[in-house]
């Protein structure tokens, strides 16, 4: 998750405002927002979808605001160059976001592989201990005095 995302599971002004508005409109919405603030960091896929959706919505608002704030300068060549540069930068941003998403996916796969290796190692060691214990009891069983045969 982007640390600068507008909606993130933390006590930010945006999330507090959404929670209050949710309670005012319909209490389950406010309750859902409160749950997101408290436990949203545990919902990786949901969080990614929500942040992506809100970022897209507000990116559109920012583009519209920029278009309204940057009227024509009167120089057609400069306006055309500026529009092309802004399009190029938006495409670069899209590519960077895509690469970041791919990298996050790659890191998730690496963590899963590492965890699987550690778990397999644990299970092999556990099986080995069980086999040794089983062989000890089959070889000699209990000896008088509580000692085991070696």
PDB file of C-alpha atoms in Angstrom:
ATOM      1  CA  UNK A   1       0.000   0.000   0.000  1.00  0.00           C
ATOM      2  CA  UNK A   2       1.147   3.479  -0.720  1.00  0.00           C
ATOM      3  CA  UNK A   3       1.886   5.317   2.515  1.00  0.00           C
ATOM      4  CA  UNK A   4       0.403   8.459   0.975  1.00  0.00           C
ATOM      5  CA  UNK A   5      -2.875   6.827  -0.125  1.00  0.00           C
ATOM      6  CA  UNK A   6      -5.900   8.931   0.684  1.00  0.00           C
ATOM      7  CA  UNK A   7      -7.827   6.052   2.235  1.00  0.00           C
ATOM      8  CA  UNK A   8      -5.675   3.828   4.426  1.00  0.00           C
ATOM      9  CA  UNK A   9      -6.379   1.958   7.648  1.00  0.00           C
ATOM     10  CA  UNK A  10      -5.261   4.684  10.020  1.00  0.00           C
ATOM     11  CA  UNK A  11      -6.788   7.589  11.906  1.00  0.00           C
ATOM     12  CA  UNK A  12      -6.425  10.203   9.167  1.00  0.00           C
ATOM     13  CA  UNK A  13      -8.739  13.163   8.611  1.00  0.00           C
ATOM     14  CA  UNK A  14     -10.144  11.503   5.478  1.00  0.00           C
ATOM     15  CA  UNK A  15     -10.975   8.212   7.184  1.00  0.00           C
ATOM     16  CA  UNK A  16     -12.477   9.966  10.214  1.00  0.00           C
ATOM     17  CA  UNK A  17     -14.628  12.129   7.945  1.00  0.00           C
ATOM     18  CA  UNK A  18     -15.773   9.090   5.950  1.00  0.00           C
ATOM     19  CA  UNK A  19     -16.613   7.262   9.160  1.00  0.00           C
ATOM     20  CA  UNK A  20     -18.695  10.175  10.459  1.00  0.00           C
ATOM     21  CA  UNK A  21     -20.471  10.594   7.124  1.00  0.00           C
ATOM     22  CA  UNK A  22     -21.094   6.846   7.053  1.00  0.00           C
ATOM     23  CA  UNK A  23     -22.709   6.952  10.498  1.00  0.00           C
ATOM     24  CA  UNK A  24     -24.828   9.932   9.447  1.00  0.00           C
ATOM     25  CA  UNK A  25     -26.051   8.275   6.222  1.00  0.00           C
ATOM     26  CA  UNK A  26     -26.569   4.721   7.449  1.00  0.00           C
ATOM     27  CA  UNK A  27     -24.986   3.334  10.614  1.00  0.00           C
ATOM     28  CA  UNK A  28     -23.591   0.107   9.011  1.00  0.00           C
ATOM     29  CA  UNK A  29     -21.493   2.248   6.649  1.00  0.00           C
ATOM     30  CA  UNK A  30     -19.919   4.058   9.570  1.00  0.00           C
ATOM     31  CA  UNK A  31     -19.362   0.765  11.348  1.00  0.00           C
ATOM     32  CA  UNK A  32     -17.710  -0.682   8.243  1.00  0.00           C
ATOM     33  CA  UNK A  33     -15.411   2.332   8.013  1.00  0.00           C
ATOM     34  CA  UNK A  34     -14.529   1.981  11.706  1.00  0.00           C
ATOM     35  CA  UNK A  35     -13.701  -1.703  11.136  1.00  0.00           C
ATOM     36  CA  UNK A  36     -11.535  -0.726   8.152  1.00  0.00           C
ATOM     37  CA  UNK A  37      -9.653   1.823  10.244  1.00  0.00           C
ATOM     38  CA  UNK A  38      -9.051  -0.676  13.030  1.00  0.00           C
ATOM     39  CA  UNK A  39      -8.414  -3.901  11.108  1.00  0.00           C
ATOM     40  CA  UNK A  40      -7.898  -2.813   7.491  1.00  0.00           C
ATOM     41  CA  UNK A  41      -4.161  -3.509   7.564  1.00  0.00           C
ATOM     42  CA  UNK A  42      -5.042  -7.219   7.781  1.00  0.00           C
ATOM     43  CA  UNK A  43      -7.040  -7.180   4.544  1.00  0.00           C
ATOM     44  CA  UNK A  44      -4.316  -7.017   1.872  1.00  0.00           C
ATOM     45  CA  UNK A  45      -6.411  -7.662  -1.243  1.00  0.00           C
ATOM     46  CA  UNK A  46      -9.318  -5.521  -0.097  1.00  0.00           C
ATOM     47  CA  UNK A  47      -6.990  -2.700   0.859  1.00  0.00           C
ATOM     48  CA  UNK A  48      -5.235  -2.831  -2.513  1.00  0.00           C
ATOM     49  CA  UNK A  49      -8.565  -2.677  -4.367  1.00  0.00           C
ATOM     50  CA  UNK A  50      -9.937   0.178  -2.263  1.00  0.00           C
ATOM     51  CA  UNK A  51      -6.748   2.215  -2.520  1.00  0.00           C
ATOM     52  CA  UNK A  52      -6.532   1.654  -6.260  1.00  0.00           C
ATOM     53  CA  UNK A  53     -10.153   2.690  -6.765  1.00  0.00           C
ATOM     54  CA  UNK A  54      -9.888   5.822  -4.643  1.00  0.00           C
ATOM     55  CA  UNK A  55      -6.576   6.767  -6.227  1.00  0.00           C
ATOM     56  CA  UNK A  56      -8.135   6.449  -9.696  1.00  0.00           C
ATOM     57  CA  UNK A  57     -11.161   8.522  -8.683  1.00  0.00           C
ATOM     58  CA  UNK A  58      -9.087  11.279  -7.147  1.00  0.00           C
ATOM     59  CA  UNK A  59      -6.525  11.158  -9.967  1.00  0.00           C
ATOM     60  CA  UNK A  60      -9.382  12.017 -12.308  1.00  0.00           C
ATOM     61  CA  UNK A  61     -10.351  14.895 -10.019  1.00  0.00           C
ATOM     62  CA  UNK A  62      -6.741  16.106  -9.944  1.00  0.00           C
ATOM     63  CA  UNK A  63      -6.509  15.940 -13.746  1.00  0.00           C
ATOM     64  CA  UNK A  64      -9.735  17.911 -14.077  1.00  0.00           C
ATOM     65  CA  UNK A  65      -8.501  20.483 -11.561  1.00  0.00           C
ATOM     66  CA  UNK A  66      -5.168  20.770 -13.373  1.00  0.00           C
ATOM     67  CA  UNK A  67      -6.914  21.201 -16.720  1.00  0.00           C
ATOM     68  CA  UNK A  68      -9.105  23.926 -15.247  1.00  0.00           C
ATOM     69  CA  UNK A  69      -6.158  25.540 -13.461  1.00  0.00           C
ATOM     70  CA  UNK A  70      -3.876  25.462 -16.500  1.00  0.00           C
ATOM     71  CA  UNK A  71      -5.797  27.252 -19.200  1.00  0.00           C
ATOM     72  CA  UNK A  72      -4.325  27.926 -22.580  1.00  0.00           C
ATOM     73  CA  UNK A  73      -1.328  30.215 -22.567  1.00  0.00           C
ATOM     74  CA  UNK A  74      -2.155  31.524 -25.977  1.00  0.00           C
ATOM     75  CA  UNK A  75       0.930  29.854 -27.441  1.00  0.00           C
ATOM     76  CA  UNK A  76      -0.438  26.851 -29.344  1.00  0.00           C
ATOM     77  CA  UNK A  77       2.990  25.223 -29.713  1.00  0.00           C
ATOM     78  CA  UNK A  78       3.707  25.448 -25.983  1.00  0.00           C
ATOM     79  CA  UNK A  79       0.230  24.157 -25.062  1.00  0.00           C
ATOM     80  CA  UNK A  80       0.658  21.193 -27.405  1.00  0.00           C
ATOM     81  CA  UNK A  81       4.129  20.430 -25.987  1.00  0.00           C
ATOM     82  CA  UNK A  82       2.824  20.704 -22.417  1.00  0.00           C
ATOM     83  CA  UNK A  83      -0.092  18.370 -23.163  1.00  0.00           C
ATOM     84  CA  UNK A  84       2.249  15.818 -24.753  1.00  0.00           C
ATOM     85  CA  UNK A  85       4.641  15.990 -21.789  1.00  0.00           C
ATOM     86  CA  UNK A  86       1.781  15.529 -19.340  1.00  0.00           C
ATOM     87  CA  UNK A  87       0.562  12.508 -21.321  1.00  0.00           C
ATOM     88  CA  UNK A  88       4.095  11.086 -21.383  1.00  0.00           C
ATOM     89  CA  UNK A  89       4.469  11.576 -17.634  1.00  0.00           C
ATOM     90  CA  UNK A  90       1.094   9.942 -17.003  1.00  0.00           C
ATOM     91  CA  UNK A  91       2.199   6.959 -19.093  1.00  0.00           C
ATOM     92  CA  UNK A  92       5.497   6.769 -17.161  1.00  0.00           C
ATOM     93  CA  UNK A  93       3.532   6.845 -13.920  1.00  0.00           C
ATOM     94  CA  UNK A  94       1.300   4.032 -15.155  1.00  0.00           C
ATOM     95  CA  UNK A  95       4.359   1.948 -16.103  1.00  0.00           C
ATOM     96  CA  UNK A  96       5.969   2.576 -12.709  1.00  0.00           C
ATOM     97  CA  UNK A  97       2.772   1.569 -10.907  1.00  0.00           C
ATOM     98  CA  UNK A  98       2.593  -1.593 -13.015  1.00  0.00           C
ATOM     99  CA  UNK A  99       6.242  -2.457 -12.244  1.00  0.00           C
ATOM    100  CA  UNK A 100       5.640  -1.832  -8.559  1.00  0.00           C
ATOM    101  CA  UNK A 101       2.648  -4.158  -8.632  1.00  0.00           C
ATOM    102  CA  UNK A 102       4.720  -6.847 -10.371  1.00  0.00           C
ATOM    103  CA  UNK A 103       7.511  -6.433  -7.830  1.00  0.00           C
ATOM    104  CA  UNK A 104       5.059  -6.683  -4.915  1.00  0.00           C
ATOM    105  CA  UNK A 105       3.687  -9.876  -6.443  1.00  0.00           C
ATOM    106  CA  UNK A 106       7.217 -11.243  -6.892  1.00  0.00           C
ATOM    107  CA  UNK A 107       8.111 -10.484  -3.274  1.00  0.00           C
ATOM    108  CA  UNK A 108       4.901 -12.162  -2.091  1.00  0.00           C
ATOM    109  CA  UNK A 109       5.846 -15.289  -4.079  1.00  0.00           C
ATOM    110  CA  UNK A 110       9.375 -15.242  -2.604  1.00  0.00           C
ATOM    111  CA  UNK A 111       7.982 -14.979   0.921  1.00  0.00           C
ATOM    112  CA  UNK A 112       5.632 -17.877   0.233  1.00  0.00           C
ATOM    113  CA  UNK A 113       8.491 -20.008  -1.128  1.00  0.00           C
ATOM    114  CA  UNK A 114      10.683 -19.198   1.876  1.00  0.00           C
ATOM    115  CA  UNK A 115       7.868 -19.997   4.279  1.00  0.00           C
ATOM    116  CA  UNK A 116       7.193 -23.279   2.465  1.00  0.00           C
ATOM    117  CA  UNK A 117      10.877 -24.258   2.689  1.00  0.00           C
ATOM    118  CA  UNK A 118      10.937 -23.488   6.406  1.00  0.00           C
ATOM    119  CA  UNK A 119       7.749 -25.459   6.970  1.00  0.00           C
ATOM    120  CA  UNK A 120       9.019 -28.441   4.941  1.00  0.00           C
ATOM    121  CA  UNK A 121      12.254 -28.391   6.952  1.00  0.00           C
ATOM    122  CA  UNK A 122      10.272 -28.355  10.194  1.00  0.00           C
ATOM    123  CA  UNK A 123       8.069 -31.246   9.081  1.00  0.00           C
ATOM    124  CA  UNK A 124      11.117 -33.317   7.998  1.00  0.00           C
ATOM    125  CA  UNK A 125      12.812 -32.739  11.366  1.00  0.00           C
ATOM    126  CA  UNK A 126       9.597 -33.638  13.145  1.00  0.00           C
ATOM    127  CA  UNK A 127       9.209 -36.858  11.139  1.00  0.00           C
ATOM    128  CA  UNK A 128      12.836 -37.725  11.904  1.00  0.00           C
ATOM    129  CA  UNK A 129      12.272 -37.226  15.641  1.00  0.00           C
ATOM    130  CA  UNK A 130       9.150 -39.388  15.554  1.00  0.00           C
ATOM    131  CA  UNK A 131      11.015 -42.155  13.669  1.00  0.00           C
ATOM    132  CA  UNK A 132      13.906 -42.128  16.160  1.00  0.00           C
ATOM    133  CA  UNK A 133      11.518 -42.228  19.115  1.00  0.00           C
ATOM    134  CA  UNK A 134       9.555 -45.061  17.520  1.00  0.00           C
ATOM    135  CA  UNK A 135      12.724 -47.077  16.849  1.00  0.00           C
ATOM    136  CA  UNK A 136      13.878 -46.576  20.458  1.00  0.00           C
ATOM    137  CA  UNK A 137      10.652 -47.979  21.831  1.00  0.00           C
ATOM    138  CA  UNK A 138      10.690 -50.939  19.387  1.00  0.00           C
ATOM    139  CA  UNK A 139      14.343 -51.886  20.071  1.00  0.00           C
ATOM    140  CA  UNK A 140      14.289 -52.269  23.783  1.00  0.00           C
ATOM    141  CA  UNK A 141      11.197 -50.741  25.186  1.00  0.00           C
ATOM    142  CA  UNK A 142      11.278 -49.644  28.754  1.00  0.00           C
ATOM    143  CA  UNK A 143      14.000 -51.151  30.961  1.00  0.00           C
ATOM    144  CA  UNK A 144      13.614 -51.553  34.690  1.00  0.00           C
ATOM    145  CA  UNK A 145      14.088 -48.281  36.537  1.00  0.00           C
ATOM    146  CA  UNK A 146      12.624 -46.156  33.713  1.00  0.00           C
ATOM    147  CA  UNK A 147      15.780 -46.242  31.550  1.00  0.00           C
ATOM    148  CA  UNK A 148      15.676 -46.725  27.788  1.00  0.00           C
ATOM    149  CA  UNK A 149      17.805 -49.130  25.789  1.00  0.00           C
ATOM    150  CA  UNK A 150      20.309 -47.385  23.571  1.00  0.00           C
TER     151      UNK A 150
END
